Amino acid sequence: MVDYSKWKDIEISDDEDDTHPNIDTPSLFRWRHQARLERMAEKEKEKERLLKEKNEYEKRVENLKKKLQGSDGNAESTDMTQLKEALQELEKKGQQLIEHEKELEKKDRSLSLFPPLLPFTPPSFPHRLLLPLPFSPSSLHPPSLPFTPPSFPSPPSSFPFPSPLLPSPSPFPSSLLLPFLPSPSLHPPSFPTPPPSLHPPLPPLSFSQIH
């Protein structure tokens, strides 16, 4: 026999319990919330740093282009080569900034291309309410097209078969049906009178004969 007595006092946690009984649940939620805020702040700092580097890069490129355009033909070749080399280095740095921006877009789609998409967390609820939708409502409900009634072809002047509205020819001769056919006028049809009876009519019965 198996002794189950050592398992009778096992504490089984409920499915609604998020944490262990020995862990302070409010403190754990507070730590998670703080970590979430720190991650969001770190993302914002990284975005600001990237934008700052892009602005500095654009300014330096403009300055170098102005120097190259403003330099005369009598300028020393060494200065021209230095300016061109500096411009090439800046172009390489610009490519690095573009790749960095693409990496940030993959990590967090809330950058440049998709600003409305923020992580669905409690701190971002107010921002999500103020931002526009990332899709067009017309994509879910396309506009209804104007209704055009269907057009049917007009029937031909002559049918190859008898029309259902016209009376079909009767298989009986017209002499038999002549008395019963409707008159062309609007008067009621006239029926032939019955032949006279061969027997005289019976006299009416009196009250005394009935009793």
mmCIF file of C-alpha atoms in Angstrom:
data_model
loop_
_atom_site.group_PDB
_atom_site.id
_atom_site.type_symbol
_atom_site.label_atom_id
_atom_site.label_comp_id
_atom_site.label_asym_id
_atom_site.label_seq_id
_atom_site.Cartn_x
_atom_site.Cartn_y
_atom_site.Cartn_z
ATOM 1 C CA MET A 1 0.000 0.000 0.000
ATOM 2 C CA VAL A 2 1.137 3.490 -0.752
ATOM 3 C CA ASP A 3 1.138 5.903 2.166
ATOM 4 C CA TYR A 4 -0.360 9.229 1.054
ATOM 5 C CA SER A 5 -0.264 10.843 4.494
ATOM 6 C CA LYS A 6 2.824 12.908 3.701
ATOM 7 C CA TRP A 7 0.931 14.655 0.881
ATOM 8 C CA LYS A 8 -2.258 15.441 2.774
ATOM 9 C CA ASP A 9 -1.020 18.855 3.956
ATOM 10 C CA ILE A 10 0.224 20.080 0.565
ATOM 11 C CA GLU A 11 -0.767 23.686 -0.057
ATOM 12 C CA ILE A 12 -2.232 24.005 -3.551
ATOM 13 C CA SER A 13 -2.286 27.525 -4.919
ATOM 14 C CA ASP A 14 -5.397 28.786 -6.608
ATOM 15 C CA ASP A 15 -5.306 29.716 -10.297
ATOM 16 C CA GLU A 16 -6.165 33.291 -9.349
ATOM 17 C CA ASP A 17 -3.051 33.621 -7.188
ATOM 18 C CA ASP A 18 -0.384 35.430 -9.233
ATOM 19 C CA THR A 19 2.422 35.078 -6.738
ATOM 20 C CA HIS A 20 3.654 32.770 -4.047
ATOM 21 C CA PRO A 21 2.169 33.342 -0.577
ATOM 22 C CA ASN A 22 5.622 34.232 0.749
ATOM 23 C CA ILE A 23 6.001 37.077 -1.773
ATOM 24 C CA ASP A 24 4.417 40.445 -1.161
ATOM 25 C CA THR A 25 2.085 40.889 -4.159
ATOM 26 C CA PRO A 26 1.756 44.724 -3.985
ATOM 27 C CA SER A 27 5.531 45.086 -3.825
ATOM 28 C CA LEU A 28 5.964 42.770 -6.811
ATOM 29 C CA PHE A 29 3.434 44.738 -8.857
ATOM 30 C CA ARG A 30 5.148 47.983 -7.864
ATOM 31 C CA TRP A 31 8.535 46.626 -8.979
ATOM 32 C CA ARG A 32 7.086 45.456 -12.289
ATOM 33 C CA HIS A 33 5.496 48.839 -12.862
ATOM 34 C CA GLN A 34 8.747 50.617 -12.061
ATOM 35 C CA ALA A 35 10.687 48.359 -14.432
ATOM 36 C CA ARG A 36 8.120 49.033 -17.170
ATOM 37 C CA LEU A 37 8.470 52.783 -16.685
ATOM 38 C CA GLU A 38 12.257 52.509 -16.787
ATOM 39 C CA ARG A 39 12.131 50.561 -20.063
ATOM 40 C CA MET A 40 9.854 53.164 -21.633
ATOM 41 C CA ALA A 41 12.102 55.994 -20.426
ATOM 42 C CA GLU A 42 15.145 54.203 -21.849
ATOM 43 C CA LYS A 43 13.430 53.890 -25.224
ATOM 44 C CA GLU A 44 12.576 57.586 -25.223
ATOM 45 C CA LYS A 45 16.186 58.485 -24.382
ATOM 46 C CA GLU A 46 17.447 56.278 -27.202
ATOM 47 C CA LYS A 47 15.071 57.943 -29.650
ATOM 48 C CA GLU A 48 16.133 61.413 -28.539
ATOM 49 C CA ARG A 49 19.800 60.477 -28.854
ATOM 50 C CA LEU A 50 19.220 59.106 -32.360
ATOM 51 C CA LEU A 51 17.372 62.261 -33.446
ATOM 52 C CA LYS A 52 20.146 64.424 -32.018
ATOM 53 C CA GLU A 53 22.804 62.462 -33.921
ATOM 54 C CA LYS A 54 20.790 62.749 -37.138
ATOM 55 C CA ASN A 55 20.477 66.518 -36.748
ATOM 56 C CA GLU A 56 24.219 66.866 -36.114
ATOM 57 C CA TYR A 57 24.975 64.650 -39.107
ATOM 58 C CA GLU A 58 22.779 66.740 -41.421
ATOM 59 C CA LYS A 59 24.381 69.969 -40.220
ATOM 60 C CA ARG A 60 27.919 68.658 -40.775
ATOM 61 C CA VAL A 61 27.026 67.388 -44.246
ATOM 62 C CA GLU A 62 25.596 70.783 -45.194
ATOM 63 C CA ASN A 63 28.702 72.574 -43.904
ATOM 64 C CA LEU A 64 31.036 70.292 -45.855
ATOM 65 C CA LYS A 65 29.002 70.708 -49.044
ATOM 66 C CA LYS A 66 29.104 74.484 -48.655
ATOM 67 C CA LYS A 67 32.877 74.371 -48.189
ATOM 68 C CA LEU A 68 33.286 72.218 -51.292
ATOM 69 C CA GLN A 69 31.075 74.511 -53.359
ATOM 70 C CA GLY A 70 32.692 77.702 -52.038
ATOM 71 C CA SER A 71 36.258 76.540 -52.520
ATOM 72 C CA ASP A 72 38.026 78.063 -55.542
ATOM 73 C CA GLY A 73 40.048 76.169 -58.087
ATOM 74 C CA ASN A 74 43.240 77.656 -56.613
ATOM 75 C CA ALA A 75 42.649 75.866 -53.301
ATOM 76 C CA GLU A 76 45.218 73.295 -52.303
ATOM 77 C CA SER A 77 44.534 69.730 -53.333
ATOM 78 C CA THR A 78 45.197 68.496 -49.790
ATOM 79 C CA ASP A 79 42.300 70.544 -48.410
ATOM 80 C CA MET A 80 39.986 69.242 -51.114
ATOM 81 C CA THR A 81 40.937 65.633 -50.449
ATOM 82 C CA GLN A 82 40.433 66.136 -46.715
ATOM 83 C CA LEU A 83 36.985 67.590 -47.281
ATOM 84 C CA LYS A 84 36.040 64.731 -49.590
ATOM 85 C CA GLU A 85 37.305 62.149 -47.108
ATOM 86 C CA ALA A 86 35.366 63.818 -44.301
ATOM 87 C CA LEU A 87 32.255 63.798 -46.476
ATOM 88 C CA GLN A 88 32.682 60.093 -47.216
ATOM 89 C CA GLU A 89 33.056 59.347 -43.506
ATOM 90 C CA LEU A 90 29.907 61.301 -42.791
ATOM 91 C CA GLU A 91 28.060 59.326 -45.441
ATOM 92 C CA LYS A 92 29.168 56.084 -43.778
ATOM 93 C CA LYS A 93 27.971 57.417 -40.447
ATOM 94 C CA GLY A 94 24.657 58.323 -42.053
ATOM 95 C CA GLN A 95 24.254 54.732 -43.233
ATOM 96 C CA GLN A 96 24.948 53.547 -39.685
ATOM 97 C CA LEU A 97 22.313 55.923 -38.337
ATOM 98 C CA ILE A 98 19.782 54.612 -40.862
ATOM 99 C CA GLU A 99 20.520 51.006 -39.859
ATOM 100 C CA HIS A 100 20.229 51.948 -36.188
ATOM 101 C CA GLU A 101 16.884 53.598 -36.834
ATOM 102 C CA LYS A 102 15.648 50.469 -38.633
ATOM 103 C CA GLU A 103 16.684 48.334 -35.668
ATOM 104 C CA LEU A 104 14.759 50.609 -33.333
ATOM 105 C CA GLU A 105 11.724 50.387 -35.596
ATOM 106 C CA LYS A 106 11.864 46.599 -35.415
ATOM 107 C CA LYS A 107 12.165 46.646 -31.616
ATOM 108 C CA ASP A 108 9.559 49.301 -31.023
ATOM 109 C CA ARG A 109 7.197 50.074 -33.914
ATOM 110 C CA SER A 110 6.298 53.396 -32.305
ATOM 111 C CA LEU A 111 9.226 55.143 -34.034
ATOM 112 C CA SER A 112 8.879 57.416 -37.109
ATOM 113 C CA LEU A 113 6.949 55.034 -39.375
ATOM 114 C CA PHE A 114 4.367 53.841 -36.820
ATOM 115 C CA PRO A 115 4.011 56.528 -34.134
ATOM 116 C CA PRO A 116 0.493 55.475 -33.009
ATOM 117 C CA LEU A 117 1.585 51.962 -32.012
ATOM 118 C CA LEU A 118 2.643 51.978 -28.377
ATOM 119 C CA PRO A 119 2.932 48.999 -26.036
ATOM 120 C CA PHE A 120 -0.462 48.208 -24.554
ATOM 121 C CA THR A 121 0.494 48.819 -20.920
ATOM 122 C CA PRO A 122 -1.188 50.880 -18.172
ATOM 123 C CA PRO A 123 1.266 53.826 -18.451
ATOM 124 C CA SER A 124 0.555 54.145 -22.188
ATOM 125 C CA PHE A 125 -3.260 54.126 -21.935
ATOM 126 C CA PRO A 126 -3.651 57.955 -22.027
ATOM 127 C CA HIS A 127 -1.265 58.216 -25.000
ATOM 128 C CA ARG A 128 -3.107 55.506 -26.925
ATOM 129 C CA LEU A 129 -6.401 57.335 -26.418
ATOM 130 C CA LEU A 130 -4.988 60.562 -27.875
ATOM 131 C CA LEU A 131 -3.176 58.982 -30.836
ATOM 132 C CA PRO A 132 -4.927 58.207 -34.142
ATOM 133 C CA LEU A 133 -5.718 54.695 -35.245
ATOM 134 C CA PRO A 134 -2.914 52.768 -37.019
ATOM 135 C CA PHE A 135 -5.389 51.759 -39.740
ATOM 136 C CA SER A 136 -8.142 53.374 -41.736
ATOM 137 C CA PRO A 137 -11.710 52.566 -40.645
ATOM 138 C CA SER A 138 -12.678 52.347 -44.304
ATOM 139 C CA SER A 139 -10.504 49.237 -44.611
ATOM 140 C CA LEU A 140 -12.846 47.440 -42.200
ATOM 141 C CA HIS A 141 -16.062 48.895 -43.625
ATOM 142 C CA PRO A 142 -15.585 49.688 -47.315
ATOM 143 C CA PRO A 143 -17.918 52.344 -48.735
ATOM 144 C CA SER A 144 -21.124 50.961 -50.166
ATOM 145 C CA LEU A 145 -21.469 51.195 -53.932
ATOM 146 C CA PRO A 146 -24.512 52.976 -55.413
ATOM 147 C CA PHE A 147 -27.350 50.601 -56.195
ATOM 148 C CA THR A 148 -28.167 50.186 -59.875
ATOM 149 C CA PRO A 149 -31.322 48.244 -60.735
ATOM 150 C CA PRO A 150 -30.754 45.290 -63.046
ATOM 151 C CA SER A 151 -31.735 45.739 -66.679
ATOM 152 C CA PHE A 152 -33.611 42.916 -68.411
ATOM 153 C CA PRO A 153 -33.753 42.511 -72.194
ATOM 154 C CA SER A 154 -37.043 43.396 -73.840
ATOM 155 C CA PRO A 155 -39.034 40.376 -75.157
ATOM 156 C CA PRO A 156 -39.092 39.799 -78.905
ATOM 157 C CA SER A 157 -42.119 40.792 -80.961
ATOM 158 C CA SER A 158 -42.970 37.206 -81.950
ATOM 159 C CA PHE A 159 -42.454 34.137 -79.765
ATOM 160 C CA PRO A 160 -41.610 30.749 -81.280
ATOM 161 C CA PHE A 161 -44.001 29.222 -78.754
ATOM 162 C CA PRO A 162 -47.557 30.219 -77.720
ATOM 163 C CA SER A 163 -47.717 32.910 -75.103
ATOM 164 C CA PRO A 164 -49.074 31.795 -71.708
ATOM 165 C CA LEU A 165 -51.385 34.850 -71.687
ATOM 166 C CA LEU A 166 -53.179 33.845 -74.890
ATOM 167 C CA PRO A 167 -55.843 31.102 -74.826
ATOM 168 C CA SER A 168 -54.611 27.806 -76.116
ATOM 169 C CA PRO A 169 -56.629 26.142 -78.920
ATOM 170 C CA SER A 170 -59.220 23.660 -77.695
ATOM 171 C CA PRO A 171 -59.106 20.065 -78.926
ATOM 172 C CA PHE A 172 -62.957 20.022 -79.218
ATOM 173 C CA PRO A 173 -64.784 21.325 -82.292
ATOM 174 C CA SER A 174 -66.179 24.797 -82.105
ATOM 175 C CA SER A 175 -69.743 23.586 -82.834
ATOM 176 C CA LEU A 176 -69.903 21.864 -79.458
ATOM 177 C CA LEU A 177 -68.441 24.788 -77.602
ATOM 178 C CA LEU A 178 -70.296 27.495 -79.496
ATOM 179 C CA PRO A 179 -73.273 27.767 -77.100
ATOM 180 C CA PHE A 180 -70.916 27.949 -74.108
ATOM 181 C CA LEU A 181 -68.401 30.357 -75.488
ATOM 182 C CA PRO A 182 -68.586 33.884 -74.073
ATOM 183 C CA SER A 183 -70.288 36.440 -76.193
ATOM 184 C CA PRO A 184 -68.031 39.079 -77.733
ATOM 185 C CA SER A 185 -70.269 41.725 -76.223
ATOM 186 C CA LEU A 186 -70.352 42.568 -72.544
ATOM 187 C CA HIS A 187 -73.741 40.851 -72.025
ATOM 188 C CA PRO A 188 -73.886 37.625 -70.059
ATOM 189 C CA PRO A 189 -73.690 34.435 -72.104
ATOM 190 C CA SER A 190 -76.921 32.978 -73.425
ATOM 191 C CA PHE A 191 -77.649 29.284 -72.922
ATOM 192 C CA PRO A 192 -80.016 27.195 -75.084
ATOM 193 C CA THR A 193 -83.493 26.681 -73.738
ATOM 194 C CA PRO A 194 -84.278 23.123 -72.643
ATOM 195 C CA PRO A 195 -86.753 21.146 -74.739
ATOM 196 C CA PRO A 196 -90.370 20.989 -73.515
ATOM 197 C CA SER A 197 -91.163 18.174 -71.157
ATOM 198 C CA LEU A 198 -93.291 15.298 -72.460
ATOM 199 C CA HIS A 199 -95.137 14.895 -69.172
ATOM 200 C CA PRO A 200 -97.564 17.545 -67.915
ATOM 201 C CA PRO A 201 -96.579 19.341 -64.766
ATOM 202 C CA LEU A 202 -97.905 18.001 -61.482
ATOM 203 C CA PRO A 203 -100.597 20.026 -59.754
ATOM 204 C CA PRO A 204 -99.632 21.679 -56.501
ATOM 205 C CA LEU A 205 -100.520 19.856 -53.301
ATOM 206 C CA SER A 206 -103.108 21.294 -50.972
ATOM 207 C CA PHE A 207 -102.873 21.508 -47.194
ATOM 208 C CA SER A 208 -105.531 18.847 -46.672
ATOM 209 C CA GLN A 209 -103.725 16.353 -48.881
ATOM 210 C CA ILE A 210 -100.531 16.677 -46.884
ATOM 211 C CA HIS A 211 -102.336 15.841 -43.643
#
